PDB file of C-alpha atoms in Angstrom:
ATOM      1  CA  GLY A   1       0.000   0.000   0.000  1.00 85.00           C
ATOM      2  CA  GLN A   2       1.263   3.360   1.128  1.00 90.00           C
ATOM      3  CA  PHE A   3       4.737   2.105   2.127  1.00 90.00           C
ATOM      4  CA  LEU A   4       5.326   0.611  -1.328  1.00 89.00           C
ATOM      5  CA  GLU A   5       4.120   3.801  -3.015  1.00 90.00           C
ATOM      6  CA  GLN A   6       6.454   5.949  -0.888  1.00 90.00           C
ATOM      7  CA  THR A   7       9.344   3.593  -1.583  1.00 90.00           C
ATOM      8  CA  LYS A   8       8.662   3.725  -5.332  1.00 89.00           C
ATOM      9  CA  THR A   9       8.512   7.531  -5.234  1.00 91.00           C
ATOM     10  CA  GLY A  10      11.792   7.636  -3.318  1.00 90.00           C
ATOM     11  CA  LEU A  11      13.448   5.314  -5.817  1.00 93.00           C
ATOM     12  CA  ASP A  12      12.146   7.414  -8.728  1.00 91.00           C
ATOM     13  CA  ILE A  13      13.689  10.530  -7.161  1.00 92.00           C
ATOM     14  CA  LEU A  14      17.018   8.764  -6.602  1.00 92.00           C
ATOM     15  CA  GLY A  15      16.975   7.488 -10.186  1.00 87.00           C
ATOM     16  CA  ALA A  16      16.420  11.002 -11.518  1.00 86.00           C
ATOM     17  CA  ARG A  17      19.323  12.296  -9.414  1.00 87.00           C
ATOM     18  CA  LEU A  18      21.611   9.583 -10.722  1.00 87.00           C
ATOM     19  CA  LEU A  19      20.618  10.381 -14.295  1.00 80.00           C
ATOM     20  CA  ALA A  20      21.352  14.070 -13.705  1.00 80.00           C
ATOM     21  CA  LEU A  21      24.869  13.145 -12.539  1.00 84.00           C
ATOM     22  CA  ASP A  22      25.576  10.922 -15.549  1.00 83.00           C
ATOM     23  CA  PRO A  23      28.326  12.659 -17.566  1.00 78.00           C
ATOM     24  CA  TYR A  24      26.979  11.087 -20.756  1.00 83.00           C
ATOM     25  CA  ALA A  25      23.380  12.328 -20.315  1.00 84.00           C
ATOM     26  CA  PRO A  26      24.085  15.638 -22.139  1.00 87.00           C
ATOM     27  CA  LEU A  27      25.093  13.628 -25.214  1.00 91.00           C
ATOM     28  CA  GLN A  28      21.461  12.568 -25.554  1.00 87.00           C
ATOM     29  CA  ARG A  29      20.561  16.284 -25.816  1.00 88.00           C
ATOM     30  CA  GLY A  30      22.965  16.945 -28.695  1.00 92.00           C
ATOM     31  CA  TYR A  31      26.141  17.862 -26.842  1.00 93.00           C
ATOM     32  CA  SER A  32      29.476  16.144 -27.404  1.00 94.00           C
ATOM     33  CA  LEU A  33      32.638  15.393 -25.444  1.00 93.00           C
ATOM     34  CA  VAL A  34      35.933  16.288 -27.106  1.00 96.00           C
ATOM     35  CA  SER A  35      39.176  14.642 -26.029  1.00 96.00           C
ATOM     36  CA  LYS A  36      42.778  14.914 -27.126  1.00 97.00           C
ATOM     37  CA  GLU A  37      44.920  11.978 -28.238  1.00 95.00           C
ATOM     38  CA  ASP A  38      46.121  11.504 -24.633  1.00 96.00           C
ATOM     39  CA  GLY A  39      42.505  11.094 -23.445  1.00 95.00           C
ATOM     40  CA  SER A  40      42.243  14.443 -21.634  1.00 96.00           C
ATOM     41  CA  PHE A  41      39.064  16.412 -22.261  1.00 94.00           C
ATOM     42  CA  VAL A  42      39.193  19.697 -24.147  1.00 95.00           C
ATOM     43  CA  ARG A  43      37.553  22.478 -22.135  1.00 93.00           C
ATOM     44  CA  ASP A  44      39.201  25.489 -23.734  1.00 93.00           C
ATOM     45  CA  ALA A  45      40.104  26.250 -27.360  1.00 93.00           C
ATOM     46  CA  LYS A  46      43.582  27.349 -26.289  1.00 91.00           C
ATOM     47  CA  ASP A  47      44.251  23.737 -25.212  1.00 92.00           C
ATOM     48  CA  MET A  48      44.285  22.714 -28.885  1.00 96.00           C
ATOM     49  CA  HIS A  49      46.675  23.575 -31.705  1.00 96.00           C
ATOM     50  CA  PRO A  50      46.069  23.691 -35.479  1.00 97.00           C
ATOM     51  CA  GLY A  51      46.650  20.250 -36.956  1.00 97.00           C
ATOM     52  CA  GLU A  52      46.119  18.442 -33.642  1.00 97.00           C
ATOM     53  CA  ARG A  53      43.854  15.365 -33.687  1.00 98.00           C
ATOM     54  CA  MET A  54      40.832  15.052 -31.412  1.00 98.00           C
ATOM     55  CA  HIS A  55      38.114  12.520 -30.687  1.00 98.00           C
ATOM     56  CA  ILE A  56      34.497  13.687 -30.545  1.00 97.00           C
ATOM     57  CA  LEU A  57      32.170  11.443 -28.554  1.00 95.00           C
ATOM     58  CA  LEU A  58      28.491  11.681 -29.536  1.00 96.00           C
ATOM     59  CA  ALA A  59      25.396   9.981 -28.177  1.00 93.00           C
ATOM     60  CA  LYS A  60      25.794   7.427 -30.970  1.00 94.00           C
ATOM     61  CA  GLY A  61      29.341   7.028 -32.172  1.00 96.00           C
ATOM     62  CA  ARG A  62      32.673   8.771 -32.199  1.00 96.00           C
ATOM     63  CA  ILE A  63      34.420  11.009 -34.738  1.00 98.00           C
ATOM     64  CA  THR A  64      38.153  11.517 -35.112  1.00 98.00           C
ATOM     65  CA  ALA A  65      38.935  14.996 -36.420  1.00 98.00           C
ATOM     66  CA  ARG A  66      41.800  17.441 -36.840  1.00 98.00           C
ATOM     67  CA  ALA A  67      41.735  21.078 -35.695  1.00 97.00           C
ATOM     68  CA  GLU A  68      42.076  23.469 -38.626  1.00 96.00           C
ATOM     69  CA  GLU A  69      41.670  26.818 -36.903  1.00 94.00           C
ATOM     70  CA  ILE A  70      41.560  27.839 -33.249  1.00 93.00           C
ATOM     71  CA  GLU A  71      39.339  30.743 -32.158  1.00 90.00           C
ATOM     72  CA  GLU A  72      39.351  31.834 -28.540  1.00 84.00           C
ATOM     73  CA  ASP A  73      36.429  33.746 -27.045  1.00 79.00           C
ATOM     74  CA  GLN A  74      34.745  34.249 -23.685  1.00 68.00           C
ATOM     75  CA  GLY A  75      33.291  30.736 -23.681  1.00 64.00           C
ATOM     76  CA  CYS A  76      29.804  30.295 -22.272  1.00 65.00           C
ATOM     77  CA  THR A  77      29.177  34.047 -22.217  1.00 61.00           C
ATOM     78  CA  ASP A  78      29.515  34.185 -26.017  1.00 55.00           C
ATOM     79  CA  HIS A  79      26.389  32.453 -27.300  1.00 54.00           C
ATOM     80  CA  ALA A  80      27.009  33.030 -31.024  1.00 54.00           C
ATOM     81  CA  LEU A  81      26.807  29.767 -32.937  1.00 52.00           C
ATOM     82  CA  PRO A  82      28.791  29.197 -36.149  1.00 49.00           C
TER      83      PRO A  82
END
């Protein structure tokens, strides 16, 4: 009865929290993770150099690419898309 319902609600809340902490969850929303050849994640354009290889992890699959041009900006405060 009520105990089972409360337990289910509690488990649903915990499940949602775990999903929110999943580092791969944003991939399902169209984001990607970019890593260098050494496996470190790229968080700033200045961490890359023209000609350097990178791996782009998507929700479904991975792309290996090479940086052609590096443009530095203010990051998240600059919302202009290419």
